Tab-separated table of C-alpha atoms in Angstrom:
chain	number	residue	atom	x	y	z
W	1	UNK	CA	17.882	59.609	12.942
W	2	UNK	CA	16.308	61.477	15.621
W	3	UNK	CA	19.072	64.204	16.653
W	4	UNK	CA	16.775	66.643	18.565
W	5	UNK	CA	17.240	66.475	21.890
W	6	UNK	CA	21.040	67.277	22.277
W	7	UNK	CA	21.006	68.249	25.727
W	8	UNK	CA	21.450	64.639	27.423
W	9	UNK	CA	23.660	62.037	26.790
W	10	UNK	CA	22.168	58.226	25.176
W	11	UNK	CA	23.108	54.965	25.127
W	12	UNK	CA	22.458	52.063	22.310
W	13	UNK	CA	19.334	52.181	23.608
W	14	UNK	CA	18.814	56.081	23.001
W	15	UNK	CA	17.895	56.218	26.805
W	16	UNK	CA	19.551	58.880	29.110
W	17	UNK	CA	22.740	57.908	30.575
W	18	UNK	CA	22.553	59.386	34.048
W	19	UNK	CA	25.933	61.002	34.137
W	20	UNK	CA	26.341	62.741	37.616
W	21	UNK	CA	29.642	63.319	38.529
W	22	UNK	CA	30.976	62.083	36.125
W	23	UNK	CA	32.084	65.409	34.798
W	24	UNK	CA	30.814	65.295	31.461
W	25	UNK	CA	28.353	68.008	31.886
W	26	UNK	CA	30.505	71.216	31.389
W	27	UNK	CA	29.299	74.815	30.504
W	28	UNK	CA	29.202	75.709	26.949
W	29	UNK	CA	32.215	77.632	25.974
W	30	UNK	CA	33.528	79.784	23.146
W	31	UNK	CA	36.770	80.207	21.456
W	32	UNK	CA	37.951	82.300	24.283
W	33	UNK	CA	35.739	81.308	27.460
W	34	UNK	CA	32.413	80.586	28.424
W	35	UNK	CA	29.463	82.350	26.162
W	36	UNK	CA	28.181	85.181	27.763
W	37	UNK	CA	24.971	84.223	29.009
W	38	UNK	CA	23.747	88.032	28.103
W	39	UNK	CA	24.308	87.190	24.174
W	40	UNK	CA	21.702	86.169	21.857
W	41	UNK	CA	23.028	83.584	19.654
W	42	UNK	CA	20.336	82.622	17.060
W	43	UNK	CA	22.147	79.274	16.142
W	44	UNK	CA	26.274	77.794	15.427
W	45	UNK	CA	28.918	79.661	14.248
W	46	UNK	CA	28.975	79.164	10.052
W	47	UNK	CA	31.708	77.307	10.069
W	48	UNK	CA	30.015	74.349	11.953
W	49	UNK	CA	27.037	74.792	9.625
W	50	UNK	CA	29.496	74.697	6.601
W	51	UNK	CA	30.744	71.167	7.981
W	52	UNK	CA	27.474	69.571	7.654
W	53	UNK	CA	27.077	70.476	3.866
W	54	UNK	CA	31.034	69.323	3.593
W	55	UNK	CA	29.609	65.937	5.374
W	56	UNK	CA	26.626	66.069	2.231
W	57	UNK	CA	29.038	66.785	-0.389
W	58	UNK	CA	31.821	63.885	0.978
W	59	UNK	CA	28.337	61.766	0.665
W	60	UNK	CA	27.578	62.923	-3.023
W	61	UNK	CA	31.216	62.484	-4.168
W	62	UNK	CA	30.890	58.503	-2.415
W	63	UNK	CA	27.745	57.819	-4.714
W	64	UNK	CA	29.352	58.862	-7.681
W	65	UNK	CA	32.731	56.894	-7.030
W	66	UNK	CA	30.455	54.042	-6.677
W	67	UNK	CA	27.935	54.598	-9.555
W	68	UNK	CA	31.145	55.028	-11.633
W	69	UNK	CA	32.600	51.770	-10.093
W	70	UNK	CA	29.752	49.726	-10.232
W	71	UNK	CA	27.077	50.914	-12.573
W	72	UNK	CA	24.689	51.319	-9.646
W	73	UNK	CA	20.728	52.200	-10.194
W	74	UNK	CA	18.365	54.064	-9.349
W	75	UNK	CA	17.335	52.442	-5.671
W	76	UNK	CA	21.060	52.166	-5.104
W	77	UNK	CA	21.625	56.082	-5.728
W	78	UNK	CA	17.825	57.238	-4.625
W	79	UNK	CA	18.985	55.636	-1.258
W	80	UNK	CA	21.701	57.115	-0.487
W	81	UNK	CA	20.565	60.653	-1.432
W	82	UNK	CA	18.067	60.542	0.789
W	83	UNK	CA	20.444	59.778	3.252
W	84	UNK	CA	22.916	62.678	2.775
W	85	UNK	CA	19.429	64.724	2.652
W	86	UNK	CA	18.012	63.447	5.998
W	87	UNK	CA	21.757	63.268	7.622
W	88	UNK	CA	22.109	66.554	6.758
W	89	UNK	CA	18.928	68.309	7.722
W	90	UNK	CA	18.729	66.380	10.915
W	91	UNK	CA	22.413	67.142	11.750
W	92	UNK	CA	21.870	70.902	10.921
W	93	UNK	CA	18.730	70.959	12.907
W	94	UNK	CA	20.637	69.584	16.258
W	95	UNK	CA	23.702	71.773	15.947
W	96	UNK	CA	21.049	74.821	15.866
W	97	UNK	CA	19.272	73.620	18.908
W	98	UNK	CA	22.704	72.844	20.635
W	99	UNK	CA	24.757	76.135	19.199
W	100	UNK	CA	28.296	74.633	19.539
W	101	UNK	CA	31.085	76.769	19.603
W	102	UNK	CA	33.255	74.416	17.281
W	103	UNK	CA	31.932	71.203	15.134
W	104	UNK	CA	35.023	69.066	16.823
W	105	UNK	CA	37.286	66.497	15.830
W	106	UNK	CA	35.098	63.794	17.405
W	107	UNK	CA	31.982	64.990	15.451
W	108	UNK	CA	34.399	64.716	11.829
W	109	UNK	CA	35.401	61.102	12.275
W	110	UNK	CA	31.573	60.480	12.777
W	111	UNK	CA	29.998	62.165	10.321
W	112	UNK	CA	32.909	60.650	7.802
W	113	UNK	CA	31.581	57.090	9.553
W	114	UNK	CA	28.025	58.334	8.951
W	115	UNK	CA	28.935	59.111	5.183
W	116	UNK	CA	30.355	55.396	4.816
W	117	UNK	CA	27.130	54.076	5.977
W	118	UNK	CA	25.613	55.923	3.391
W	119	UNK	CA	27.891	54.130	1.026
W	120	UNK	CA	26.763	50.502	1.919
W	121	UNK	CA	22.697	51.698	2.643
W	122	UNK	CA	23.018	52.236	-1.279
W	123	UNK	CA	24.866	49.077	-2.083
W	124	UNK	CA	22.461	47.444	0.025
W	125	UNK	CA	19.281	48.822	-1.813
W	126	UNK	CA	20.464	47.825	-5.161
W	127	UNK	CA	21.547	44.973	-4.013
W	128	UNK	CA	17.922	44.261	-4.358
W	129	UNK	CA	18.485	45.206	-8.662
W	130	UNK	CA	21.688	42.880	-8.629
W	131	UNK	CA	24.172	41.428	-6.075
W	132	UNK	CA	27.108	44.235	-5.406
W	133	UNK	CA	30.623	43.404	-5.148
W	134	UNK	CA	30.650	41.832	-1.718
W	135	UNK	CA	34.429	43.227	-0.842
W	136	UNK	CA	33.078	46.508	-1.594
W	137	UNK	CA	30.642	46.178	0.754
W	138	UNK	CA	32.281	44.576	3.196
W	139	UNK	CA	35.708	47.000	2.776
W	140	UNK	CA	32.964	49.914	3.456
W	141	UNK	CA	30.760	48.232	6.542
W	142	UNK	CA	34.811	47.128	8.170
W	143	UNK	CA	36.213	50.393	7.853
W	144	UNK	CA	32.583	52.165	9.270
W	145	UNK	CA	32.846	49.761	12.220
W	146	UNK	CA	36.494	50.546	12.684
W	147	UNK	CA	35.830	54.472	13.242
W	148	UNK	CA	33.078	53.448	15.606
W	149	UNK	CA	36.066	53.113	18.373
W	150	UNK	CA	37.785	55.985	16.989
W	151	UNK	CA	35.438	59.176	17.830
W	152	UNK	CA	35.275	58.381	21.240
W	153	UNK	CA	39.420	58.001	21.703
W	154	UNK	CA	39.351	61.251	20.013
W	155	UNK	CA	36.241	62.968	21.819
W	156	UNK	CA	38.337	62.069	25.210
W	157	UNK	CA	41.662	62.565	24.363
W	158	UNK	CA	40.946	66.190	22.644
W	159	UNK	CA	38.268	66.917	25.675
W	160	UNK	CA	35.396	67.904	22.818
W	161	UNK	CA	32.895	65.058	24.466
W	162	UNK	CA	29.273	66.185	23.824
W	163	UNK	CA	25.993	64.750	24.258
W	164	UNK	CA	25.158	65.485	20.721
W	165	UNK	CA	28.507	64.089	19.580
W	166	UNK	CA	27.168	61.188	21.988
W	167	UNK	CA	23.542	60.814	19.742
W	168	UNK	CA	25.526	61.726	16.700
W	169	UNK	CA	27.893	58.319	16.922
W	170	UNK	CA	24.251	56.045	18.429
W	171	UNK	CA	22.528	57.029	15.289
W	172	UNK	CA	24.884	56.413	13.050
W	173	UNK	CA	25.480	52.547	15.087
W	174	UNK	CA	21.606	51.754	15.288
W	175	UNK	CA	21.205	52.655	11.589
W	176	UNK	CA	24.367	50.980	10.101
W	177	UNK	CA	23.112	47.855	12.180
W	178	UNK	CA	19.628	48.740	10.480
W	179	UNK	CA	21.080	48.004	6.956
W	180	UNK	CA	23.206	45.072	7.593
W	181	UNK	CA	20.186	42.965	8.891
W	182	UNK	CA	18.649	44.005	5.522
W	183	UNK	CA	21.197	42.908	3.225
W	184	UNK	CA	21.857	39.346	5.509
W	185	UNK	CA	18.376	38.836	5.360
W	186	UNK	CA	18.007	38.402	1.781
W	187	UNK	CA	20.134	35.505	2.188
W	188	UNK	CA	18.872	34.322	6.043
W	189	UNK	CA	15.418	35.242	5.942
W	190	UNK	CA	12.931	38.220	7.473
W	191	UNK	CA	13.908	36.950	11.041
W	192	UNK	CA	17.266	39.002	10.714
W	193	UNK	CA	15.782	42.189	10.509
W	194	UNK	CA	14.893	41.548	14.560
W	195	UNK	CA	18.005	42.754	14.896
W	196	UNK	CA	17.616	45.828	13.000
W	197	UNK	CA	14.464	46.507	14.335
W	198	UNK	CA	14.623	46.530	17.281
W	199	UNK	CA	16.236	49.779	18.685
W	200	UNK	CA	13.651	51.697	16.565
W	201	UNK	CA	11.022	49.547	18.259
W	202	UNK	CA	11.874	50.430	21.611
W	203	UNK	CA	12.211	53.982	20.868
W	204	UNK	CA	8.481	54.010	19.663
W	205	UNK	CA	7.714	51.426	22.681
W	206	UNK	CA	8.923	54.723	24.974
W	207	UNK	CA	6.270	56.962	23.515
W	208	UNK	CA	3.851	54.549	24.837
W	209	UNK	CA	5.712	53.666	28.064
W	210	UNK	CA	7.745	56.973	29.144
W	211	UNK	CA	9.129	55.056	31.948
W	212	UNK	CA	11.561	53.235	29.056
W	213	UNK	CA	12.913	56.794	28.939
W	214	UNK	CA	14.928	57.120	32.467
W	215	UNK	CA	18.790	57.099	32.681
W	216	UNK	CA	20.276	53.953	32.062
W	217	UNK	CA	23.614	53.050	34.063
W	218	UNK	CA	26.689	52.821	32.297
W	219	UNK	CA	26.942	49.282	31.307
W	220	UNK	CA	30.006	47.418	29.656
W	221	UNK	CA	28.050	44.498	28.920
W	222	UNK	CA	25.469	46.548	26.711
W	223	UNK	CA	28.306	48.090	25.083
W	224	UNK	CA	30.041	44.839	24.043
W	225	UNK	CA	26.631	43.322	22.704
W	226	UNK	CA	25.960	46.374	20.683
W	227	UNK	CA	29.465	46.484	19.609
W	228	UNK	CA	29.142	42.508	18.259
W	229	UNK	CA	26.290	42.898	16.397
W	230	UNK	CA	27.911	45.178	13.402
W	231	UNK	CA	30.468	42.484	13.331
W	232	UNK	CA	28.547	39.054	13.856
W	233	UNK	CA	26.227	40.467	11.188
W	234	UNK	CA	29.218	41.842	8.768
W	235	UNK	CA	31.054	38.116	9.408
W	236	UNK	CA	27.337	36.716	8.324
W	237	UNK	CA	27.298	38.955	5.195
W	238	UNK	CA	30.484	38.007	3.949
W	239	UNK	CA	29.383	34.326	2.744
W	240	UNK	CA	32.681	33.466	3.418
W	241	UNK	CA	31.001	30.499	5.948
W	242	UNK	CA	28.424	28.023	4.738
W	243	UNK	CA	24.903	29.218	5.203
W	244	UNK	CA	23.911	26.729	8.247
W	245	UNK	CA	27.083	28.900	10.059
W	246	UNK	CA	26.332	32.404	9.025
W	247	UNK	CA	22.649	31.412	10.641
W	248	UNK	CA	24.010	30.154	14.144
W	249	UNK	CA	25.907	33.600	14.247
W	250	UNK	CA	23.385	35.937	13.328
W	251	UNK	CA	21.151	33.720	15.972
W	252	UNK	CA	24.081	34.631	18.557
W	253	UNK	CA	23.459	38.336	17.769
W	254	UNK	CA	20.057	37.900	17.882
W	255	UNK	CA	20.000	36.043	21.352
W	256	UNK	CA	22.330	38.415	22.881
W	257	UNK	CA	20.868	41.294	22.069
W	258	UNK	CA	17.389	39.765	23.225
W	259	UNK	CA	19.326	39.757	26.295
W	260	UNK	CA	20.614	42.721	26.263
W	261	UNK	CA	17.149	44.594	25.739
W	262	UNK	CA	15.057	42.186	27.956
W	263	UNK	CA	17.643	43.167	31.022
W	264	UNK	CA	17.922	46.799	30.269
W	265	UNK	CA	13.625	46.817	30.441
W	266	UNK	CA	13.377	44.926	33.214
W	267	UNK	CA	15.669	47.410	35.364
W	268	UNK	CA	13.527	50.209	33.801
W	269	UNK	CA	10.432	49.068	35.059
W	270	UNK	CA	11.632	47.672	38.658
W	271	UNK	CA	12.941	51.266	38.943
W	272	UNK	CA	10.100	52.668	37.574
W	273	UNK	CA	7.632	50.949	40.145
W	274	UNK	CA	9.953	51.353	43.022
W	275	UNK	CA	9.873	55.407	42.210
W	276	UNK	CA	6.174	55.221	42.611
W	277	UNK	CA	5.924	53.435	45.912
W	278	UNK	CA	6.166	56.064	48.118
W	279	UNK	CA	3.548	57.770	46.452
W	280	UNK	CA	0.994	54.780	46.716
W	281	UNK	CA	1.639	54.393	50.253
W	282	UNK	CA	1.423	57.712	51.405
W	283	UNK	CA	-2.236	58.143	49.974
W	284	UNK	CA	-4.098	56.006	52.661
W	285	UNK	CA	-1.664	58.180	55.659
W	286	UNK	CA	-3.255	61.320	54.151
W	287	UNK	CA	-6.713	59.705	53.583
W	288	UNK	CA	-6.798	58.881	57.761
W	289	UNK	CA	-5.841	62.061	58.439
């Protein structure tokens, strides 16, 4: 997860969403106003600190419920403590940076999503010792791709929307997607884990190129492909198709999001060279002068 920067708003992409006027940007406020820019405030209130050890705990308590329920190892339960571990730190280390007043109800339904996820990443690994129950998994991935429509409802309809409750729900998405192409390509081969991969390759593609950085426009199309691939990939996981199938859909999430990505970098860089245009042309005006 990379939760650090909490002071713009990302897409699936973990680009900037360029959000003016679209009223989303709002002053940070208190329990009884705006903070008064005068006061020092070192980091959260301890409640919202409290919240993300709750989140760690809820993520403990999972493991056990499964260890119990399924005799799980050591990858399986290594796994998903270092999950709670990084979710936590990472999660602590954003809400200091941010300071919000409240944790929100948006932020709970998440980091309850994010503590499913944890669930099947350690199914997943010891899948690797022996097969796990495949309802189980699937019962955990359906219900984690259920909430993913949920936290936003609730964001809007309770007015807590934040950009780090915005990064919060991506990471969560581009790492649940992350494990899924894992598990279905044991089955389908190392090709699946394109699908996985890629996010996390074109946030280390930006560090090269900082031009893959600039706002993105809102985009229902990139919403819907990210959307499908937790499903197309969950459908391909449940073997309840014959293997030829569960290939031709994963392919489908594959090509799409190949798509997907290809447009999105394309925009990027026509904007990108358009932006530095005026530049060019105005050297050789200077130059005569």
């Amino acid at each position: 997860m990379a939760l650090n920067n909490t002071y713009d708003a990302y897409d699936a992409r973990g680009c900037r969403l360029d959000l003016a006027g679209s009223g989303q940007g709002r002053p940070a406020t208190g329990p009884s106003g705006p903070r008064d820019p005068g006061k020092i405030q070192t980091g959260p209130p301890r409640p919202v600190q409290q919240e993300t050890a709750v989140g760690a705990g809820a993520q403990i308590l999972l493991l056990a419920l499964l260890g119990t329920a399924i005799g799980m190892g050591t990858a399986g339960w290594l796994t998903g403590l270092a999950f709670a571990f990084a979710t936590w730190a990472v999660l602590a280390r954003a809400l200091h940076r941010s300071r919000p007043a409240s944790f929100g109800p948006a932020n709970r339904v998440t980091l309850g999503r994010a503590t499913l996820v944890g669930g099947v990443a350690a199914l997943v690994a010891d899948s690797f010792r022996s097969a796990p129950p495949v309802s189980l998994l699937v019962g955990l991935t359906a219900v984690a791709l259920i909430l993913d429509g949920v936290d936003g409802k609730v964001a809007r309809r309770t007015g807590t929307s934040s950009q780090l409750g915005a990064r919060f729900d991506m990471e969560v998405d581009a790492f649940l997607i992350l494990v899924l192409s894992v598990y279905v390509a044991m089955d389908l081969g190392p090709w699946v884990l394109l699908i996985g991969a890629m996010r996390y390759v074109f946030v280390a593609a930006a560090r090269v190129w900082p031009w893959l950085t600039a706002p993105l426009p809102p985009s229902t199309a990139r919403k819907t492909v990210a959307a499908l691939q937790g499903v197309l990939l969950l459908v391909a996981g449940a073997d309840l198709l014959p293997r030829p199938v569960n290939a031709g859909v994963v392919a489908l999430a594959l090509t799409l999001l190949v798509w997907s990505f290809g447009r999105d970098v394309l925009w990027l860089r026509q904007t990108a060279r358009t932006r530095r245009t005026p530049v060019r042309r105005a050297v050789p005006e200077l130059a005569a002068r």
